[in-house]
Amino acid sequence: MGYRGTGLLVGRPCNGSAAAPLCPEPPVPPLETARDFEHLDLSGTKLPHRIAMAPMTRSRSGAAGVPTALMAEYYAQRASAALIVSEGVQPSAVGQGYPDTPGLHSADQVAGWRAVTDAVHGAGGRIFAQLMHAGRIGHPSLLPEGEVNVAPSAVAAAGQVYTAEGPKDFVTPRELTADEIRATLADYVTAARNAVAAGFDGVELHGANGYLIHQFLAPGSNHRDDGWGGSVEGRVRFAAEVTEAVAAEIGAARTALRVSPGNAFNSIVEPEPEPEYTALVERIAPLGLAYLHIAEDVPARRALTVRLRERFGGPVMLNPATEGPTGLDALALVEEGTADLVSFGQLFLANPDLPARLRAGGPFNEARRATMYGGGAGGYTDYPAL
């Protein structure tokens, strides 16, 4: 996710004198193509173009996980996206993986999100909630007292997570029982129902980047042999059943799934991801989901992306693998038919009016990494529009 730009294009003296103030350089020729700015219908969610805002953790909701007025301003600023996918939202208290991330499991959280969605809709936008259970990623200090992190199997991830007490090593999670897995499925369904009550246009299930759904899919983190693992069908089961259950509750047209085949982030081990993801996509394809969101980890994964797109048969959003953050050249993926939408992360973070800037070919603000997570308005709502 992100951008490849180098910041605002400046450097030309306004009156030709070397001592004069610098003026913006003329933008490069626009990269608009025939399809990038075409309308798209996601089973009833009508999009004005093909440039989506990728989900990005920003950690500004406070310890109670309640969205704030500042968050409403942030998302409304970016309402010109074809579709906003929210930051990861925990479907239950035990699903939290990072400090100050929002939830969708309490009445206060639903009310807080209603203010966000009202602001986005008031600005003409559309927004899906990304439901993200972190599973083994996180730390007990981030959870309610007495709770521990859970996962398909008692296999710890390597590395550390930031907490209010500083960085802490990931702990060995508690293996979910079969009954607890079913209860977790129910948590997703309740959170999806809450998302609709909060005014979201739909939900995206986060099955990527090493979080709980991905942990079930990956043989390195799923060592079960009880029907929720032990085979391709077993490892696919949780992802498929979550998707089916949420689609049954709120409608397939308001349900989407994000996957990242082979992505090693958060200690995921998937030596041969194609069998699991092919089986998963073939199982959910008949549902008629709003879209499938594919996050590529390396350019060599493009062939698998194309095969999954063929098997899915519906709209595909792509967060492509690039040498740097996703930039202007990603628009060609829509024109050539590799994807129906392209999701931008850091570039949307720093440029609230990104579609207009892409249409014009720039210029682009540069993201400030020091303010990406936590804090206030700085590096959040203070990026200028054109």
GROMACS .gro file of C-alpha atoms in nm:
model
  386
    1MET     CA    1   0.000   0.000   0.000
    2GLY     CA    2   0.108   0.357  -0.032
    3TYR     CA    3   0.260   0.581  -0.294
    4ARG     CA    4   0.571   0.622  -0.506
    5GLY     CA    5   0.567   1.001  -0.527
    6THR     CA    6   0.842   1.220  -0.391
    7GLY     CA    7   0.620   1.489  -0.240
    8LEU     CA    8   0.490   1.816  -0.386
    9LEU     CA    9   0.639   1.901  -0.722
   10VAL     CA   10   0.819   2.232  -0.666
   11GLY     CA   11   1.129   2.401  -0.797
   12ARG     CA   12   1.047   2.667  -1.060
   13PRO     CA   13   1.101   3.035  -0.962
   14CYS     CA   14   0.777   3.229  -1.015
   15ASN     CA   15   0.941   3.518  -1.207
   16GLY     CA   16   1.247   3.349  -1.343
   17SER     CA   17   1.476   3.485  -1.073
   18ALA     CA   18   1.674   3.243  -0.860
   19ALA     CA   19   1.580   3.452  -0.555
   20ALA     CA   20   1.206   3.437  -0.625
   21PRO     CA   21   0.968   3.205  -0.433
   22LEU     CA   22   0.931   2.858  -0.581
   23CYS     CA   23   0.613   2.783  -0.775
   24PRO     CA   24   0.462   2.440  -0.838
   25GLU     CA   25   0.583   2.264  -1.148
   26PRO     CA   26   0.311   2.184  -1.402
   27PRO     CA   27   0.170   1.839  -1.326
   28VAL     CA   28   0.276   1.548  -1.542
   29PRO     CA   29   0.025   1.449  -1.811
   30PRO     CA   30  -0.277   1.275  -1.660
   31LEU     CA   31  -0.276   0.896  -1.650
   32GLU     CA   32  -0.653   0.868  -1.673
   33THR     CA   33  -0.758   0.577  -1.892
   34ALA     CA   34  -1.090   0.457  -2.028
   35ARG     CA   35  -1.171   0.228  -1.736
   36ASP     CA   36  -1.006   0.392  -1.431
   37PHE     CA   37  -1.282   0.652  -1.407
   38GLU     CA   38  -1.573   0.438  -1.525
   39HIS     CA   39  -1.860   0.362  -1.291
   40LEU     CA   40  -1.871   0.020  -1.125
   41ASP     CA   41  -2.165  -0.155  -0.961
   42LEU     CA   42  -2.074  -0.381  -0.667
   43SER     CA   43  -2.405  -0.568  -0.653
   44GLY     CA   44  -2.590  -0.246  -0.577
   45THR     CA   45  -2.312  -0.033  -0.425
   46LYS     CA   46  -2.253   0.205  -0.714
   47LEU     CA   47  -1.900   0.341  -0.743
   48PRO     CA   48  -1.812   0.650  -0.950
   49HIS     CA   49  -1.465   0.523  -1.048
   50ARG     CA   50  -1.209   0.249  -0.967
   51ILE     CA   51  -0.977   0.409  -0.707
   52ALA     CA   52  -1.037   0.267  -0.358
   53MET     CA   53  -0.888   0.357  -0.021
   54ALA     CA   54  -0.714   0.057   0.136
   55PRO     CA   55  -0.763  -0.031   0.503
   56MET     CA   56  -0.496   0.128   0.723
   57THR     CA   57  -0.457   0.099   1.100
   58ARG     CA   58  -0.433   0.450   1.249
   59SER     CA   59  -0.482   0.380   1.626
   60ARG     CA   60  -0.677   0.691   1.718
   61SER     CA   61  -0.995   0.554   1.876
   62GLY     CA   62  -0.883   0.547   2.241
   63ALA     CA   63  -0.873   0.259   2.487
   64ALA     CA   64  -1.249   0.192   2.464
   65GLY     CA   65  -1.231   0.145   2.088
   66VAL     CA   66  -1.494   0.413   2.023
   67PRO     CA   67  -1.454   0.614   1.701
   68THR     CA   68  -1.407   0.987   1.755
   69ALA     CA   69  -1.508   1.310   1.583
   70LEU     CA   70  -1.151   1.334   1.452
   71MET     CA   71  -1.195   0.995   1.284
   72ALA     CA   72  -1.517   1.115   1.123
   73GLU     CA   73  -1.330   1.415   0.983
   74TYR     CA   74  -1.047   1.193   0.854
   75TYR     CA   75  -1.275   0.957   0.665
   76ALA     CA   76  -1.501   1.232   0.532
   77GLN     CA   77  -1.194   1.409   0.390
   78ARG     CA   78  -1.134   1.098   0.178
   79ALA     CA   79  -1.493   1.047   0.063
   80SER     CA   80  -1.399   1.097  -0.303
   81ALA     CA   81  -1.263   0.740  -0.300
   82ALA     CA   82  -1.468   0.500  -0.508
   83LEU     CA   83  -1.492   0.300  -0.185
   84ILE     CA   84  -1.330   0.350   0.155
   85VAL     CA   85  -1.233   0.033   0.338
   86SER     CA   86  -1.200   0.124   0.704
   87GLU     CA   87  -0.909   0.044   0.930
   88GLY     CA   88  -0.925  -0.299   1.090
   89VAL     CA   89  -1.212  -0.318   1.340
   90GLN     CA   90  -1.213  -0.589   1.607
   91PRO     CA   91  -1.535  -0.796   1.611
   92SER     CA   92  -1.487  -0.882   1.979
   93ALA     CA   93  -1.279  -0.762   2.272
   94VAL     CA   94  -1.045  -1.061   2.246
   95GLY     CA   95  -0.989  -0.983   1.877
   96GLN     CA   96  -0.792  -0.665   1.947
   97GLY     CA   97  -0.432  -0.669   1.829
   98TYR     CA   98  -0.303  -0.313   1.873
   99PRO     CA   99  -0.356  -0.016   2.107
  100ASP     CA  100  -0.638   0.231   2.042
  101THR     CA  101  -0.800   0.040   1.758
  102PRO     CA  102  -1.177   0.058   1.713
  103GLY     CA  103  -1.434  -0.215   1.770
  104LEU     CA  104  -1.785  -0.304   1.658
  105HIS     CA  105  -1.899  -0.502   1.960
  106SER     CA  106  -2.047  -0.239   2.193
  107ALA     CA  107  -2.330   0.012   2.168
  108ASP     CA  108  -2.090   0.305   2.214
  109GLN     CA  109  -1.871   0.179   1.930
  110VAL     CA  110  -2.171   0.144   1.699
  111ALA     CA  111  -2.279   0.500   1.784
  112GLY     CA  112  -1.927   0.628   1.722
  113TRP     CA  113  -1.912   0.461   1.383
  114ARG     CA  114  -2.255   0.603   1.294
  115ALA     CA  115  -2.104   0.952   1.318
  116VAL     CA  116  -1.822   0.839   1.085
  117THR     CA  117  -2.050   0.684   0.823
  118ASP     CA  118  -2.287   0.982   0.835
  119ALA     CA  119  -1.991   1.212   0.768
  120VAL     CA  120  -1.871   0.998   0.476
  121HIS     CA  121  -2.217   0.970   0.323
  122GLY     CA  122  -2.275   1.341   0.375
  123ALA     CA  123  -1.963   1.404   0.167
  124GLY     CA  124  -2.088   1.171  -0.107
  125GLY     CA  125  -1.878   0.867  -0.020
  126ARG     CA  126  -1.919   0.495   0.041
  127ILE     CA  127  -1.751   0.296   0.320
  128PHE     CA  128  -1.713  -0.071   0.415
  129ALA     CA  129  -1.599  -0.176   0.764
  130GLN     CA  130  -1.304  -0.413   0.769
  131LEU     CA  131  -1.363  -0.675   1.039
  132MET     CA  132  -1.026  -0.787   1.174
  133HIS     CA  133  -0.978  -1.042   1.452
  134ALA     CA  134  -0.604  -1.034   1.524
  135GLY     CA  135  -0.586  -1.385   1.671
  136ARG     CA  136  -0.235  -1.456   1.799
  137ILE     CA  137  -0.112  -1.109   1.697
  138GLY     CA  138  -0.128  -0.880   2.000
  139HIS     CA  139  -0.068  -0.920   2.371
  140PRO     CA  140  -0.281  -1.003   2.679
  141SER     CA  141  -0.217  -0.652   2.814
  142LEU     CA  142  -0.434  -0.520   2.529
  143LEU     CA  143  -0.723  -0.751   2.618
  144PRO     CA  144  -0.978  -0.754   2.902
  145GLU     CA  145  -0.837  -0.882   3.230
  146GLY     CA  146  -0.801  -1.257   3.232
  147GLU     CA  147  -0.818  -1.295   2.853
  148VAL     CA  148  -0.534  -1.430   2.641
  149ASN     CA  149  -0.473  -1.428   2.269
  150VAL     CA  150  -0.631  -1.713   2.076
  151ALA     CA  151  -0.548  -1.888   1.751
  152PRO     CA  152  -0.612  -2.209   1.556
  153SER     CA  153  -0.311  -2.368   1.727
  154ALA     CA  154  -0.079  -2.288   2.016
  155VAL     CA  155   0.195  -2.152   1.788
  156ALA     CA  156   0.345  -1.813   1.871
  157ALA     CA  157   0.434  -1.557   1.608
  158ALA     CA  158   0.788  -1.425   1.606
  159GLY     CA  159   0.846  -1.062   1.697
  160GLN     CA  160   0.690  -0.798   1.917
  161VAL     CA  161   0.384  -0.577   1.938
  162TYR     CA  162   0.367  -0.223   2.071
  163THR     CA  163   0.159  -0.181   2.388
  164ALA     CA  164   0.092   0.096   2.638
  165GLU     CA  165   0.381  -0.049   2.838
  166GLY     CA  166   0.616  -0.053   2.540
  167PRO     CA  167   0.710  -0.333   2.299
  168LYS     CA  168   0.632  -0.686   2.417
  169ASP     CA  169   0.703  -1.026   2.268
  170PHE     CA  170   0.412  -1.209   2.111
  171VAL     CA  171   0.288  -1.479   2.348
  172THR     CA  172   0.197  -1.837   2.273
  173PRO     CA  173  -0.177  -1.820   2.203
  174ARG     CA  174  -0.440  -2.051   2.345
  175GLU     CA  175  -0.577  -2.296   2.091
  176LEU     CA  176  -0.944  -2.240   2.023
  177THR     CA  177  -1.178  -2.531   2.094
  178ALA     CA  178  -1.433  -2.629   1.830
  179ASP     CA  179  -1.708  -2.462   2.034
  180GLU     CA  180  -1.499  -2.147   2.069
  181ILE     CA  181  -1.445  -2.142   1.693
  182ARG     CA  182  -1.820  -2.145   1.642
  183ALA     CA  183  -1.856  -1.867   1.900
  184THR     CA  184  -1.594  -1.665   1.713
  185LEU     CA  185  -1.791  -1.714   1.392
  186ALA     CA  186  -2.092  -1.574   1.576
  187ASP     CA  187  -1.884  -1.273   1.687
  188TYR     CA  188  -1.812  -1.190   1.323
  189VAL     CA  189  -2.182  -1.216   1.240
  190THR     CA  190  -2.279  -0.988   1.528
  191ALA     CA  191  -2.012  -0.736   1.430
  192ALA     CA  192  -2.135  -0.740   1.070
  193ARG     CA  193  -2.489  -0.676   1.191
  194ASN     CA  194  -2.355  -0.392   1.405
  195ALA     CA  195  -2.172  -0.251   1.104
  196VAL     CA  196  -2.498  -0.228   0.911
  197ALA     CA  197  -2.665  -0.067   1.214
  198ALA     CA  198  -2.378   0.183   1.222
  199GLY     CA  199  -2.448   0.283   0.863
  200PHE     CA  200  -2.169   0.104   0.679
  201ASP     CA  201  -2.242   0.010   0.318
  202GLY     CA  202  -2.094  -0.333   0.381
  203VAL     CA  203  -1.810  -0.523   0.547
  204GLU     CA  204  -1.477  -0.659   0.432
  205LEU     CA  205  -1.355  -0.965   0.622
  206HIS     CA  206  -0.981  -0.941   0.685
  207GLY     CA  207  -0.840  -1.277   0.580
  208ALA     CA  208  -0.491  -1.142   0.509
  209ASN     CA  209  -0.166  -1.020   0.668
  210GLY     CA  210  -0.137  -1.294   0.929
  211TYR     CA  211  -0.451  -1.227   1.134
  212LEU     CA  212  -0.699  -1.490   1.255
  213ILE     CA  213  -0.860  -1.594   0.928
  214HIS     CA  214  -0.517  -1.609   0.765
  215GLN     CA  215  -0.385  -1.809   1.061
  216PHE     CA  216  -0.646  -2.076   0.987
  217LEU     CA  217  -0.554  -2.080   0.617
  218ALA     CA  218  -0.179  -2.120   0.670
  219PRO     CA  219  -0.026  -2.461   0.753
  220GLY     CA  220   0.249  -2.290   0.955
  221SER     CA  221  -0.002  -2.157   1.210
  222ASN     CA  222  -0.279  -2.418   1.178
  223HIS     CA  223  -0.169  -2.757   1.309
  224ARG     CA  224  -0.521  -2.886   1.378
  225ASP     CA  225  -0.654  -3.224   1.267
  226ASP     CA  226  -1.017  -3.190   1.379
  227GLY     CA  227  -1.189  -3.068   1.065
  228TRP     CA  228  -1.070  -2.709   1.109
  229GLY     CA  229  -0.725  -2.805   0.974
  230GLY     CA  230  -0.520  -3.104   0.865
  231SER     CA  231  -0.605  -3.070   0.494
  232VAL     CA  232  -0.668  -2.802   0.235
  233GLU     CA  233  -1.043  -2.830   0.299
  234GLY     CA  234  -0.992  -2.809   0.675
  235ARG     CA  235  -0.768  -2.503   0.658
  236VAL     CA  236  -1.013  -2.330   0.423
  237ARG     CA  237  -1.316  -2.409   0.640
  238PHE     CA  238  -1.297  -2.116   0.886
  239ALA     CA  239  -1.250  -1.851   0.616
  240ALA     CA  240  -1.531  -1.999   0.409
  241GLU     CA  241  -1.773  -2.037   0.698
  242VAL     CA  242  -1.712  -1.683   0.825
  243THR     CA  243  -1.781  -1.549   0.478
  244GLU     CA  244  -2.091  -1.763   0.433
  245ALA     CA  245  -2.229  -1.673   0.776
  246VAL     CA  246  -2.179  -1.299   0.732
  247ALA     CA  247  -2.326  -1.308   0.381
  248ALA     CA  248  -2.629  -1.494   0.516
  249GLU     CA  249  -2.675  -1.231   0.787
  250ILE     CA  250  -2.631  -0.902   0.598
  251GLY     CA  251  -2.645  -1.015   0.234
  252ALA     CA  252  -2.370  -1.123  -0.001
  253ALA     CA  253  -2.391  -0.789  -0.184
  254ARG     CA  254  -2.265  -0.620   0.136
  255THR     CA  255  -1.995  -0.878   0.211
  256ALA     CA  256  -1.637  -0.891   0.082
  257LEU     CA  257  -1.320  -1.083   0.169
  258ARG     CA  258  -0.956  -0.977   0.168
  259VAL     CA  259  -0.678  -1.234   0.118
  260SER     CA  260  -0.299  -1.218   0.075
  261PRO     CA  261  -0.180  -1.556  -0.055
  262GLY     CA  262   0.173  -1.643   0.051
  263ASN     CA  263   0.229  -1.323   0.248
  264ALA     CA  264   0.479  -1.402   0.527
  265PHE     CA  265   0.383  -1.099   0.737
  266ASN     CA  266   0.326  -1.181   1.107
  267SER     CA  267   0.519  -1.510   1.077
  268ILE     CA  268   0.278  -1.672   0.833
  269VAL     CA  269   0.417  -1.979   0.656
  270GLU     CA  270   0.241  -2.078   0.333
  271PRO     CA  271   0.494  -2.261   0.113
  272GLU     CA  272   0.238  -2.347  -0.157
  273PRO     CA  273  -0.061  -2.116  -0.120
  274GLU     CA  274  -0.239  -2.191  -0.445
  275PRO     CA  275  -0.437  -2.501  -0.334
  276GLU     CA  276  -0.591  -2.331  -0.029
  277TYR     CA  277  -0.681  -2.007  -0.206
  278THR     CA  278  -0.814  -2.180  -0.515
  279ALA     CA  279  -1.036  -2.399  -0.296
  280LEU     CA  280  -1.150  -2.100  -0.091
  281VAL     CA  281  -1.236  -1.884  -0.391
  282GLU     CA  282  -1.418  -2.167  -0.566
  283ARG     CA  283  -1.625  -2.226  -0.252
  284ILE     CA  284  -1.728  -1.862  -0.200
  285ALA     CA  285  -1.769  -1.769  -0.568
  286PRO     CA  286  -2.133  -1.884  -0.587
  287LEU     CA  287  -2.229  -1.649  -0.302
  288GLY     CA  288  -2.213  -1.340  -0.526
  289LEU     CA  289  -2.000  -1.128  -0.290
  290ALA     CA  290  -1.950  -0.756  -0.338
  291TYR     CA  291  -1.584  -0.812  -0.422
  292LEU     CA  292  -1.267  -1.008  -0.350
  293HIS     CA  293  -0.975  -0.795  -0.228
  294ILE     CA  294  -0.634  -0.944  -0.310
  295ALA     CA  295  -0.322  -0.801  -0.147
  296GLU     CA  296  -0.011  -0.919  -0.329
  297ASP     CA  297   0.316  -0.962  -0.142
  298VAL     CA  298   0.555  -1.002  -0.436
  299PRO     CA  299   0.521  -0.937  -0.812
  300ALA     CA  300   0.570  -1.308  -0.883
  301ARG     CA  301   0.230  -1.370  -0.724
  302ARG     CA  302   0.052  -1.199  -1.017
  303ALA     CA  303  -0.017  -1.526  -1.197
  304LEU     CA  304  -0.205  -1.654  -0.892
  305THR     CA  305  -0.396  -1.325  -0.871
  306VAL     CA  306  -0.513  -1.373  -1.230
  307ARG     CA  307  -0.619  -1.734  -1.166
  308LEU     CA  308  -0.812  -1.636  -0.853
  309ARG     CA  309  -0.982  -1.355  -1.044
  310GLU     CA  310  -1.094  -1.604  -1.308
  311ARG     CA  311  -1.232  -1.847  -1.051
  312PHE     CA  312  -1.403  -1.578  -0.843
  313GLY     CA  313  -1.596  -1.438  -1.137
  314GLY     CA  314  -1.700  -1.118  -0.957
  315PRO     CA  315  -1.540  -0.779  -0.894
  316VAL     CA  316  -1.178  -0.790  -0.774
  317MET     CA  317  -1.002  -0.514  -0.583
  318LEU     CA  318  -0.624  -0.537  -0.601
  319ASN     CA  319  -0.358  -0.395  -0.372
  320PRO     CA  320  -0.068  -0.477  -0.603
  321ALA     CA  321   0.286  -0.577  -0.520
  322THR     CA  322   0.521  -0.296  -0.621
  323GLU     CA  323   0.884  -0.204  -0.563
  324GLY     CA  324   0.764   0.087  -0.350
  325PRO     CA  325   0.423   0.201  -0.228
  326THR     CA  326   0.139   0.176  -0.479
  327GLY     CA  327   0.156   0.465  -0.724
  328LEU     CA  328   0.027   0.608  -1.050
  329ASP     CA  329   0.131   0.314  -1.264
  330ALA     CA  330  -0.110   0.088  -1.073
  331LEU     CA  331  -0.398   0.245  -1.267
  332ALA     CA  332  -0.288   0.039  -1.568
  333LEU     CA  333  -0.405  -0.274  -1.385
  334VAL     CA  334  -0.765  -0.161  -1.429
  335GLU     CA  335  -0.720  -0.071  -1.794
  336GLU     CA  336  -0.562  -0.408  -1.877
  337GLY     CA  337  -0.833  -0.601  -1.691
  338THR     CA  338  -0.621  -0.744  -1.409
  339ALA     CA  339  -0.849  -0.579  -1.151
  340ASP     CA  340  -1.176  -0.388  -1.132
  341LEU     CA  341  -1.050  -0.155  -0.857
  342VAL     CA  342  -0.707  -0.068  -0.720
  343SER     CA  343  -0.667   0.012  -0.350
  344PHE     CA  344  -0.418   0.281  -0.241
  345GLY     CA  345  -0.285   0.307   0.113
  346GLN     CA  346  -0.015   0.561   0.201
  347LEU     CA  347  -0.094   0.771  -0.104
  348PHE     CA  348  -0.453   0.809   0.021
  349LEU     CA  349  -0.330   0.874   0.374
  350ALA     CA  350  -0.129   1.175   0.256
  351ASN     CA  351  -0.364   1.291  -0.020
  352PRO     CA  352  -0.726   1.314   0.093
  353ASP     CA  353  -0.831   1.412  -0.261
  354LEU     CA  354  -0.633   1.134  -0.428
  355PRO     CA  355  -0.871   1.057  -0.719
  356ALA     CA  356  -0.849   1.419  -0.837
  357ARG     CA  357  -0.471   1.413  -0.808
  358LEU     CA  358  -0.446   1.085  -0.999
  359ARG     CA  359  -0.675   1.221  -1.268
  360ALA     CA  360  -0.441   1.519  -1.304
  361GLY     CA  361  -0.119   1.319  -1.270
  362GLY     CA  362  -0.021   1.493  -0.944
  363PRO     CA  363   0.123   1.666  -0.749
  364PHE     CA  364   0.125   1.448  -0.436
  365ASN     CA  365   0.184   1.510  -0.067
  366GLU     CA  366   0.436   1.282   0.100
  367ALA     CA  367   0.324   1.068   0.396
  368ARG     CA  368   0.486   1.131   0.733
  369ARG     CA  369   0.570   0.794   0.883
  370ALA     CA  370   0.624   0.924   1.237
  371THR     CA  371   0.254   1.014   1.270
  372MET     CA  372   0.096   0.712   1.105
  373TYR     CA  373  -0.004   0.539   1.430
  374GLY     CA  374  -0.162   0.714   1.727
  375GLY     CA  375  -0.164   1.080   1.819
  376GLY     CA  376  -0.400   1.355   1.712
  377ALA     CA  377  -0.470   1.560   1.401
  378GLY     CA  378  -0.102   1.583   1.300
  379GLY     CA  379  -0.034   1.343   1.015
  380TYR     CA  380  -0.403   1.251   1.017
  381THR     CA  381  -0.638   1.532   0.914
  382ASP     CA  382  -0.385   1.806   0.834
  383TYR     CA  383  -0.275   1.686   0.488
  384PRO     CA  384  -0.381   1.955   0.238
  385ALA     CA  385  -0.609   1.902  -0.058
  386LEU     CA  386  -0.536   2.066  -0.391
   0.00000   0.00000   0.00000
